[in-house]
């Protein structure tokens, strides 16, 4: 007798869609059988043509609590994640106060999150100048690895590292490093008020290209693992391909906004489109899609980076002064599915990019897949229904979005966390630790 059976004619399992029934007990998947298999269960739900996916894993989320909780918080961010089919997030070490650069700061963040997370939450640590000695203890405390900036992060308490400091961090601890790859020597001055064209020109592809080379060199010299965050410039792809061919442990991600938005269609003053690195043109996006299809880019994550509407400077439209970040943890799945289906990609491919591979990046082998023994983190997703993005219906604390008014394919009907539907005010999320992965 199972606690729950979910049936669908479109279950994404084993890298493909097929009619199937999934048996769940004690928070785990205990059986995966045929659609018509006779399982005994307390609850047996037939989803019909609504697809059943593994819960997405988003390894690039800025929750900002504590310290900048007016920007976002654990309750609002994880509600938004669940509404978007995301069942596990890994929180970035900034823009919270204090940043997660030592064990004490990690404990402060966990205390702030306790009791108010609606999906599972893990944490990245931060590598900043002078804290290499703190990294081993922070890694032992359970963070999944360390984020470093090679250019200004936008907040003074999280300064960038130099090339030599990045290598020192790699040498201090055998961990996954994730790098914001923009080279400050290639970034231009941007006096305000600035248009989008001026902002884009100030952060050219060469900045990413040079910084990716720096990160790869650190991996080469130290033997460490490096993951390039939010890759925007397709010109850096050959560097990543060459590094992988060399046998270096180098991976890369991109984000929905780089795959689906086009610099040519961003109006002046529309600061909701500002992010760093910037959104580039459609030809660049085409190359990112090809790299994703080829496996050179391994995953798609949100880089959910919200702020208050005032910090977006929508009233002045000044791209120089506006905060750079796009809040999209709730919208990533329909945004990517809408574009992917138009390009001939399958729902199984989208699931690979947004669930399985991010889970593998951080060693969460019980997440991101529908298989016996995996956590029963699941999503009922109607891939054929459509909706129009209305900011007021988003769960983000500050629902500012460049997707406002867009018609998207794909509606999340229900999200289950360990077999329980995420609904109401019951926060069943747990903390995730590298030690448990």
Tab-separated table of C-alpha atoms in Angstrom:
chain	number	residue	atom	x	y	z
A	1	UNK	CA	0.000	0.000	0.000
A	2	UNK	CA	1.553	3.264	-1.186
A	3	UNK	CA	0.687	6.648	0.282
A	4	UNK	CA	0.267	8.158	-3.163
A	5	UNK	CA	0.247	7.070	-6.796
A	6	UNK	CA	0.493	9.613	-9.598
A	7	UNK	CA	-0.346	8.508	-13.137
A	8	UNK	CA	0.187	10.400	-16.351
A	9	UNK	CA	0.414	9.631	-20.040
A	10	UNK	CA	3.396	12.011	-20.142
A	11	UNK	CA	5.845	11.127	-17.365
A	12	UNK	CA	9.430	12.285	-17.959
A	13	UNK	CA	11.471	9.308	-16.826
A	14	UNK	CA	14.746	7.872	-18.081
A	15	UNK	CA	15.302	10.780	-20.453
A	16	UNK	CA	12.004	10.407	-22.322
A	17	UNK	CA	8.252	10.863	-21.997
A	18	UNK	CA	6.157	7.771	-21.490
A	19	UNK	CA	2.853	6.729	-19.923
A	20	UNK	CA	3.653	5.694	-16.385
A	21	UNK	CA	2.533	5.403	-12.788
A	22	UNK	CA	4.736	6.572	-9.921
A	23	UNK	CA	4.335	5.079	-6.446
A	24	UNK	CA	5.317	7.211	-3.457
A	25	UNK	CA	5.814	6.292	0.177
A	26	UNK	CA	7.589	8.002	3.085
A	27	UNK	CA	8.687	10.872	0.868
A	28	UNK	CA	10.455	8.695	-1.695
A	29	UNK	CA	9.630	7.209	-5.080
A	30	UNK	CA	9.261	3.484	-4.439
A	31	UNK	CA	7.906	2.277	-7.777
A	32	UNK	CA	7.827	3.404	-11.394
A	33	UNK	CA	5.559	1.252	-13.504
A	34	UNK	CA	3.233	1.257	-16.459
A	35	UNK	CA	0.346	3.685	-16.693
A	36	UNK	CA	-2.233	0.939	-16.117
A	37	UNK	CA	-0.332	-0.952	-13.415
A	38	UNK	CA	-2.553	-1.827	-10.458
A	39	UNK	CA	-0.878	-0.203	-7.467
A	40	UNK	CA	-2.644	-0.080	-4.116
A	41	UNK	CA	-2.548	3.413	-2.674
A	42	UNK	CA	-4.303	5.628	-0.169
A	43	UNK	CA	-4.581	8.219	-2.954
A	44	UNK	CA	-4.397	7.388	-6.662
A	45	UNK	CA	-4.409	10.458	-8.931
A	46	UNK	CA	-4.637	10.279	-12.721
A	47	UNK	CA	-3.188	13.410	-14.345
A	48	UNK	CA	-4.174	12.289	-17.836
A	49	UNK	CA	-2.317	14.352	-20.458
A	50	UNK	CA	-0.840	16.712	-17.868
A	51	UNK	CA	2.866	15.934	-17.734
A	52	UNK	CA	4.599	14.691	-14.596
A	53	UNK	CA	8.130	16.043	-14.206
A	54	UNK	CA	10.768	15.781	-11.510
A	55	UNK	CA	10.936	18.922	-9.401
A	56	UNK	CA	13.346	21.462	-10.845
A	57	UNK	CA	16.600	22.269	-9.051
A	58	UNK	CA	17.697	25.914	-9.227
A	59	UNK	CA	21.285	26.308	-8.087
A	60	UNK	CA	21.449	30.074	-8.638
A	61	UNK	CA	19.049	32.008	-6.399
A	62	UNK	CA	19.634	35.206	-4.416
A	63	UNK	CA	17.264	35.141	-1.428
A	64	UNK	CA	18.877	38.183	0.299
A	65	UNK	CA	17.669	37.349	3.830
A	66	UNK	CA	18.775	38.476	6.382
A	67	UNK	CA	19.934	42.024	5.841
A	68	UNK	CA	18.143	42.907	2.610
A	69	UNK	CA	14.876	41.105	3.283
A	70	UNK	CA	12.945	43.992	1.748
A	71	UNK	CA	14.429	42.803	-1.579
A	72	UNK	CA	13.382	39.158	-1.096
A	73	UNK	CA	13.079	36.607	1.707
A	74	UNK	CA	13.032	32.861	2.257
A	75	UNK	CA	9.239	32.608	2.531
A	76	UNK	CA	8.517	34.620	-0.623
A	77	UNK	CA	11.382	33.146	-2.673
A	78	UNK	CA	10.519	29.548	-1.853
A	79	UNK	CA	6.792	30.096	-2.446
A	80	UNK	CA	7.690	31.519	-5.858
A	81	UNK	CA	9.988	28.567	-6.520
A	82	UNK	CA	7.260	26.041	-5.712
A	83	UNK	CA	4.775	27.913	-7.901
A	84	UNK	CA	7.266	27.560	-10.743
A	85	UNK	CA	7.859	23.820	-10.264
A	86	UNK	CA	11.167	24.262	-8.419
A	87	UNK	CA	11.543	21.983	-5.398
A	88	UNK	CA	15.147	22.741	-4.386
A	89	UNK	CA	17.194	25.923	-4.525
A	90	UNK	CA	20.780	26.738	-3.629
A	91	UNK	CA	21.084	30.233	-2.195
A	92	UNK	CA	23.930	32.542	-3.201
A	93	UNK	CA	26.219	33.983	-0.491
A	94	UNK	CA	25.248	37.583	-1.343
A	95	UNK	CA	23.271	39.925	-1.126
A	96	UNK	CA	22.404	38.968	2.426
A	97	UNK	CA	24.013	40.657	5.421
A	98	UNK	CA	26.299	39.212	6.547
A	99	UNK	CA	27.418	37.459	3.360
A	100	UNK	CA	28.000	33.721	3.719
A	101	UNK	CA	31.792	33.878	3.935
A	102	UNK	CA	32.328	32.002	7.212
A	103	UNK	CA	30.535	29.448	9.387
A	104	UNK	CA	29.020	32.065	11.699
A	105	UNK	CA	27.380	33.824	8.746
A	106	UNK	CA	26.009	30.492	7.467
A	107	UNK	CA	24.413	29.807	10.860
A	108	UNK	CA	22.866	33.283	10.897
A	109	UNK	CA	21.345	32.667	7.461
A	110	UNK	CA	20.033	29.233	8.414
A	111	UNK	CA	18.449	30.681	11.551
A	112	UNK	CA	16.728	33.342	9.446
A	113	UNK	CA	15.385	30.701	7.049
A	114	UNK	CA	14.281	28.193	9.676
A	115	UNK	CA	10.583	27.387	9.658
A	116	UNK	CA	9.701	29.442	6.585
A	117	UNK	CA	10.975	27.498	3.570
A	118	UNK	CA	8.442	25.881	1.242
A	119	UNK	CA	11.032	23.966	-0.815
A	120	UNK	CA	14.393	22.479	0.129
A	121	UNK	CA	17.242	24.978	0.468
A	122	UNK	CA	21.004	24.599	0.277
A	123	UNK	CA	23.701	27.252	0.421
A	124	UNK	CA	26.778	28.398	-1.462
A	125	UNK	CA	29.654	29.933	0.467
A	126	UNK	CA	31.580	32.951	-0.741
A	127	UNK	CA	35.231	33.390	-1.670
A	128	UNK	CA	36.412	36.962	-1.142
A	129	UNK	CA	39.860	38.497	-0.627
A	130	UNK	CA	41.385	37.299	2.621
A	131	UNK	CA	38.983	34.491	3.563
A	132	UNK	CA	40.732	31.487	1.988
A	133	UNK	CA	41.543	30.202	5.461
A	134	UNK	CA	37.822	30.118	6.363
A	135	UNK	CA	36.791	28.037	3.362
A	136	UNK	CA	37.588	24.505	4.635
A	137	UNK	CA	35.456	24.947	7.775
A	138	UNK	CA	32.619	26.480	5.765
A	139	UNK	CA	32.770	23.557	3.335
A	140	UNK	CA	32.711	21.118	6.233
A	141	UNK	CA	29.660	22.951	7.589
A	142	UNK	CA	27.763	21.897	4.473
A	143	UNK	CA	27.903	24.568	1.781
A	144	UNK	CA	27.934	23.112	-1.735
A	145	UNK	CA	30.938	25.147	-2.854
A	146	UNK	CA	32.034	28.738	-3.241
A	147	UNK	CA	31.086	31.695	-5.376
A	148	UNK	CA	33.639	34.274	-6.462
A	149	UNK	CA	33.354	37.472	-8.477
A	150	UNK	CA	36.103	38.612	-10.811
A	151	UNK	CA	34.463	42.054	-11.152
A	152	UNK	CA	32.556	44.327	-8.774
A	153	UNK	CA	29.622	42.423	-7.266
A	154	UNK	CA	27.529	45.535	-6.724
A	155	UNK	CA	27.709	45.303	-2.907
A	156	UNK	CA	30.765	46.435	-0.925
A	157	UNK	CA	30.756	43.558	1.565
A	158	UNK	CA	31.415	41.018	-1.210
A	159	UNK	CA	34.474	42.313	-3.104
A	160	UNK	CA	35.950	40.607	-6.173
A	161	UNK	CA	39.026	38.416	-6.148
A	162	UNK	CA	42.075	38.757	-8.345
A	163	UNK	CA	43.360	35.899	-10.489
A	164	UNK	CA	45.928	34.992	-7.832
A	165	UNK	CA	43.332	35.153	-5.043
A	166	UNK	CA	41.058	32.862	-7.044
A	167	UNK	CA	43.875	30.313	-7.313
A	168	UNK	CA	44.546	30.623	-3.574
A	169	UNK	CA	40.901	29.814	-2.873
A	170	UNK	CA	41.057	26.787	-5.176
A	171	UNK	CA	44.151	25.592	-3.347
A	172	UNK	CA	42.577	26.087	0.088
A	173	UNK	CA	39.769	23.558	-0.371
A	174	UNK	CA	38.768	20.809	-2.825
A	175	UNK	CA	35.324	22.164	-3.658
A	176	UNK	CA	33.086	23.253	-6.493
A	177	UNK	CA	33.782	26.902	-7.357
A	178	UNK	CA	31.208	28.951	-9.244
A	179	UNK	CA	32.469	32.134	-10.844
A	180	UNK	CA	30.868	35.358	-12.011
A	181	UNK	CA	33.071	35.744	-15.063
A	182	UNK	CA	33.477	39.357	-16.156
A	183	UNK	CA	36.921	40.948	-16.346
A	184	UNK	CA	37.032	44.450	-14.825
A	185	UNK	CA	39.728	45.583	-17.256
A	186	UNK	CA	37.257	45.120	-20.121
A	187	UNK	CA	34.312	46.898	-18.485
A	188	UNK	CA	33.683	50.474	-19.543
A	189	UNK	CA	32.661	53.526	-17.563
A	190	UNK	CA	28.940	54.181	-17.603
A	191	UNK	CA	27.994	57.719	-16.608
A	192	UNK	CA	24.286	58.258	-16.100
A	193	UNK	CA	21.710	58.648	-17.278
A	194	UNK	CA	22.440	55.712	-19.569
A	195	UNK	CA	20.427	53.944	-22.266
A	196	UNK	CA	20.349	50.170	-22.712
A	197	UNK	CA	22.679	50.484	-25.709
A	198	UNK	CA	25.214	52.354	-23.575
A	199	UNK	CA	24.925	49.771	-20.798
A	200	UNK	CA	25.396	46.898	-23.265
A	201	UNK	CA	28.410	48.606	-24.785
A	202	UNK	CA	30.003	48.986	-21.357
A	203	UNK	CA	29.976	45.213	-20.763
A	204	UNK	CA	31.228	43.706	-24.048
A	205	UNK	CA	31.661	39.995	-24.780
A	206	UNK	CA	35.418	40.453	-24.360
A	207	UNK	CA	34.871	40.964	-20.631
A	208	UNK	CA	33.324	37.516	-20.302
A	209	UNK	CA	35.854	35.939	-22.651
A	210	UNK	CA	38.816	37.232	-20.595
A	211	UNK	CA	37.291	36.244	-17.256
A	212	UNK	CA	36.374	32.750	-18.456
A	213	UNK	CA	40.001	32.344	-19.508
A	214	UNK	CA	41.102	33.422	-16.011
A	215	UNK	CA	38.784	30.916	-14.329
A	216	UNK	CA	39.878	28.101	-16.626
A	217	UNK	CA	43.517	28.905	-15.947
A	218	UNK	CA	42.858	28.612	-12.202
A	219	UNK	CA	41.343	25.171	-12.774
A	220	UNK	CA	44.294	24.186	-14.941
A	221	UNK	CA	46.927	25.282	-12.418
A	222	UNK	CA	45.225	23.839	-9.334
A	223	UNK	CA	43.243	20.891	-10.700
A	224	UNK	CA	40.132	22.447	-9.197
A	225	UNK	CA	36.520	22.444	-10.349
A	226	UNK	CA	35.058	25.589	-11.863
A	227	UNK	CA	31.541	26.331	-13.057
A	228	UNK	CA	30.957	29.459	-15.132
A	229	UNK	CA	27.850	31.235	-13.910
A	230	UNK	CA	25.173	32.832	-16.122
A	231	UNK	CA	27.127	32.675	-19.383
A	232	UNK	CA	25.883	35.395	-21.698
A	233	UNK	CA	28.609	35.809	-24.340
A	234	UNK	CA	28.662	32.954	-26.845
A	235	UNK	CA	32.164	33.998	-27.877
A	236	UNK	CA	33.483	32.322	-24.707
A	237	UNK	CA	32.089	28.912	-25.697
A	238	UNK	CA	35.208	27.762	-27.606
A	239	UNK	CA	37.302	28.365	-24.483
A	240	UNK	CA	35.009	26.121	-22.461
A	241	UNK	CA	34.991	23.463	-25.175
A	242	UNK	CA	38.799	23.469	-25.342
A	243	UNK	CA	39.086	23.228	-21.555
A	244	UNK	CA	36.766	20.246	-21.442
A	245	UNK	CA	38.661	18.573	-24.299
A	246	UNK	CA	41.821	19.109	-22.253
A	247	UNK	CA	40.225	17.169	-19.406
A	248	UNK	CA	39.742	20.130	-17.087
A	249	UNK	CA	36.792	20.104	-14.712
A	250	UNK	CA	34.957	23.036	-16.260
A	251	UNK	CA	31.204	23.441	-16.704
A	252	UNK	CA	28.892	26.324	-17.533
A	253	UNK	CA	25.299	27.425	-17.133
A	254	UNK	CA	23.061	30.010	-18.736
A	255	UNK	CA	19.742	31.602	-17.789
A	256	UNK	CA	16.287	32.009	-19.320
A	257	UNK	CA	16.798	35.700	-20.064
A	258	UNK	CA	19.920	35.081	-22.137
A	259	UNK	CA	18.132	32.424	-24.175
A	260	UNK	CA	14.837	34.214	-24.789
A	261	UNK	CA	15.290	37.994	-24.645
A	262	UNK	CA	16.865	40.115	-27.398
A	263	UNK	CA	18.856	43.310	-26.848
A	264	UNK	CA	17.374	44.745	-30.026
A	265	UNK	CA	13.915	44.717	-28.437
A	266	UNK	CA	14.791	46.253	-25.059
A	267	UNK	CA	13.389	49.775	-24.919
A	268	UNK	CA	15.399	52.620	-23.453
A	269	UNK	CA	14.314	53.126	-19.872
A	270	UNK	CA	13.139	49.501	-19.389
A	271	UNK	CA	15.497	48.843	-16.493
A	272	UNK	CA	13.661	45.647	-15.554
A	273	UNK	CA	15.859	44.097	-18.276
A	274	UNK	CA	19.143	45.069	-16.593
A	275	UNK	CA	21.371	42.199	-15.468
A	276	UNK	CA	25.093	41.509	-15.414
A	277	UNK	CA	26.394	40.194	-17.707
A	278	UNK	CA	23.876	41.795	-20.059
A	279	UNK	CA	21.281	40.364	-22.403
A	280	UNK	CA	22.801	40.285	-25.889
A	281	UNK	CA	21.339	39.841	-29.377
A	282	UNK	CA	19.316	37.056	-30.976
A	283	UNK	CA	22.278	35.633	-32.928
A	284	UNK	CA	24.178	35.260	-29.667
A	285	UNK	CA	21.183	33.492	-28.109
A	286	UNK	CA	21.058	31.074	-31.038
A	287	UNK	CA	24.629	30.021	-30.248
A	288	UNK	CA	23.778	29.532	-26.578
A	289	UNK	CA	20.861	27.293	-27.562
A	290	UNK	CA	23.163	25.228	-29.765
A	291	UNK	CA	25.699	24.862	-26.937
A	292	UNK	CA	22.898	23.759	-24.635
A	293	UNK	CA	21.710	21.172	-27.154
A	294	UNK	CA	25.296	19.928	-27.574
A	295	UNK	CA	25.861	19.619	-23.812
A	296	UNK	CA	28.577	22.267	-23.707
A	297	UNK	CA	26.319	24.399	-21.514
A	298	UNK	CA	25.107	21.937	-18.926
A	299	UNK	CA	22.159	23.619	-17.259
A	300	UNK	CA	19.657	26.473	-17.169
A	301	UNK	CA	19.073	28.231	-13.846
A	302	UNK	CA	17.323	31.461	-12.936
A	303	UNK	CA	19.910	33.763	-11.345
A	304	UNK	CA	16.888	35.064	-9.448
A	305	UNK	CA	18.237	38.431	-8.281
A	306	UNK	CA	15.422	40.725	-7.127
A	307	UNK	CA	15.440	44.127	-5.491
A	308	UNK	CA	12.914	46.770	-4.530
A	309	UNK	CA	11.189	48.650	-7.368
A	310	UNK	CA	12.944	51.856	-6.253
A	311	UNK	CA	16.365	50.299	-6.858
A	312	UNK	CA	15.366	49.389	-10.407
A	313	UNK	CA	15.083	53.128	-11.172
A	314	UNK	CA	12.138	52.557	-13.473
A	315	UNK	CA	11.058	56.147	-12.840
A	316	UNK	CA	14.229	57.549	-14.403
A	317	UNK	CA	15.079	54.683	-16.740
A	318	UNK	CA	18.757	55.088	-15.898
A	319	UNK	CA	20.630	51.871	-16.682
A	320	UNK	CA	23.742	53.241	-14.947
A	321	UNK	CA	22.007	53.632	-11.584
A	322	UNK	CA	19.569	50.684	-11.687
A	323	UNK	CA	20.239	47.473	-9.779
A	324	UNK	CA	21.218	44.644	-12.128
A	325	UNK	CA	19.204	41.505	-11.632
A	326	UNK	CA	16.173	39.641	-12.974
A	327	UNK	CA	13.646	37.911	-10.716
A	328	UNK	CA	12.424	34.786	-12.486
A	329	UNK	CA	12.491	31.730	-10.220
A	330	UNK	CA	8.715	31.337	-10.678
A	331	UNK	CA	8.789	31.781	-14.456
A	332	UNK	CA	11.854	29.874	-15.630
A	333	UNK	CA	10.069	26.663	-16.607
A	334	UNK	CA	7.343	28.213	-18.811
A	335	UNK	CA	9.791	30.752	-20.268
A	336	UNK	CA	12.224	28.033	-21.335
A	337	UNK	CA	9.517	25.585	-22.405
A	338	UNK	CA	7.854	28.238	-24.589
A	339	UNK	CA	11.104	28.907	-26.432
A	340	UNK	CA	12.310	25.292	-26.461
A	341	UNK	CA	9.130	23.877	-28.007
A	342	UNK	CA	9.321	26.502	-30.751
A	343	UNK	CA	12.860	25.302	-31.522
A	344	UNK	CA	11.866	21.624	-31.631
A	345	UNK	CA	13.206	20.618	-28.219
A	346	UNK	CA	11.341	18.172	-26.007
A	347	UNK	CA	10.026	18.384	-22.486
A	348	UNK	CA	12.532	15.691	-21.539
A	349	UNK	CA	15.389	17.939	-22.710
A	350	UNK	CA	14.077	20.867	-20.686
A	351	UNK	CA	13.853	18.604	-17.647
A	352	UNK	CA	17.450	17.505	-18.190
A	353	UNK	CA	18.646	21.122	-18.325
A	354	UNK	CA	16.596	22.415	-15.394
A	355	UNK	CA	16.300	19.439	-13.023
A	356	UNK	CA	18.784	16.615	-13.526
A	357	UNK	CA	21.949	18.501	-14.462
A	358	UNK	CA	21.695	21.211	-11.791
A	359	UNK	CA	21.127	18.468	-9.229
A	360	UNK	CA	24.214	16.639	-10.478
A	361	UNK	CA	26.274	19.852	-10.344
A	362	UNK	CA	25.872	20.004	-6.574
A	363	UNK	CA	25.745	16.256	-5.942
A	364	UNK	CA	22.036	16.041	-5.107
A	365	UNK	CA	21.618	12.621	-6.669
A	366	UNK	CA	18.220	12.046	-5.044
A	367	UNK	CA	16.814	15.163	-6.714
A	368	UNK	CA	16.010	16.098	-10.294
A	369	UNK	CA	14.848	12.698	-11.574
A	370	UNK	CA	11.953	10.279	-11.421
A	371	UNK	CA	13.476	6.977	-10.325
A	372	UNK	CA	13.095	4.468	-7.535
A	373	UNK	CA	14.898	5.799	-4.473
A	374	UNK	CA	14.726	9.453	-5.495
A	375	UNK	CA	12.924	12.058	-3.438
A	376	UNK	CA	9.259	12.363	-4.416
A	377	UNK	CA	9.728	15.954	-5.597
A	378	UNK	CA	7.377	16.187	-8.567
A	379	UNK	CA	5.539	18.672	-10.752
A	380	UNK	CA	2.244	18.393	-12.622
A	381	UNK	CA	2.866	20.593	-15.664
A	382	UNK	CA	0.409	21.264	-18.475
A	383	UNK	CA	2.706	21.908	-21.433
A	384	UNK	CA	-0.078	22.909	-23.819
A	385	UNK	CA	-1.964	25.450	-21.719
A	386	UNK	CA	-0.982	29.119	-21.894
A	387	UNK	CA	-1.078	32.145	-19.622
A	388	UNK	CA	-0.128	35.801	-19.707
A	389	UNK	CA	2.429	36.955	-17.140
A	390	UNK	CA	0.789	39.293	-14.650
A	391	UNK	CA	3.283	40.674	-12.112
A	392	UNK	CA	0.614	40.890	-9.396
A	393	UNK	CA	0.182	37.107	-9.522
A	394	UNK	CA	3.860	36.376	-8.862
A	395	UNK	CA	4.997	35.312	-5.399
A	396	UNK	CA	8.267	37.257	-5.525
A	397	UNK	CA	8.301	39.919	-2.821
A	398	UNK	CA	8.851	42.612	-5.467
A	399	UNK	CA	7.205	41.341	-8.674
A	400	UNK	CA	9.191	43.392	-11.174
A	401	UNK	CA	9.735	41.327	-14.317
A	402	UNK	CA	10.804	41.790	-17.933
A	403	UNK	CA	8.304	39.064	-18.854
A	404	UNK	CA	5.249	41.137	-17.913
A	405	UNK	CA	2.539	40.793	-20.539
A	406	UNK	CA	4.187	37.864	-22.328
A	407	UNK	CA	2.043	34.896	-23.319
A	408	UNK	CA	3.788	31.701	-22.249
A	409	UNK	CA	3.170	28.005	-22.794
A	410	UNK	CA	3.154	25.693	-19.795
A	411	UNK	CA	1.234	25.933	-16.533
A	412	UNK	CA	2.341	24.401	-13.238
A	413	UNK	CA	-0.721	22.697	-11.727
A	414	UNK	CA	0.745	21.134	-8.565
A	415	UNK	CA	4.182	20.839	-6.992
A	416	UNK	CA	4.904	18.002	-4.562
A	417	UNK	CA	7.775	18.067	-2.072
A	418	UNK	CA	8.545	14.556	-0.810
A	419	UNK	CA	5.046	13.489	-1.795
A	420	UNK	CA	3.193	16.410	-0.195
A	421	UNK	CA	1.554	19.073	-2.326
A	422	UNK	CA	3.054	22.499	-1.608
A	423	UNK	CA	0.040	24.546	-0.581
A	424	UNK	CA	-1.194	26.912	2.077
A	425	UNK	CA	1.059	27.968	4.927
A	426	UNK	CA	2.693	24.613	5.656
A	427	UNK	CA	6.434	25.055	5.132
A	428	UNK	CA	7.890	21.551	4.707
A	429	UNK	CA	11.213	22.544	3.203
A	430	UNK	CA	14.438	21.178	4.654
A	431	UNK	CA	18.004	22.396	4.646
A	432	UNK	CA	20.265	20.627	2.180
A	433	UNK	CA	23.905	19.971	2.971
A	434	UNK	CA	26.871	18.879	0.901
A	435	UNK	CA	27.567	16.284	3.578
A	436	UNK	CA	24.248	14.607	2.832
A	437	UNK	CA	24.668	14.671	-0.954
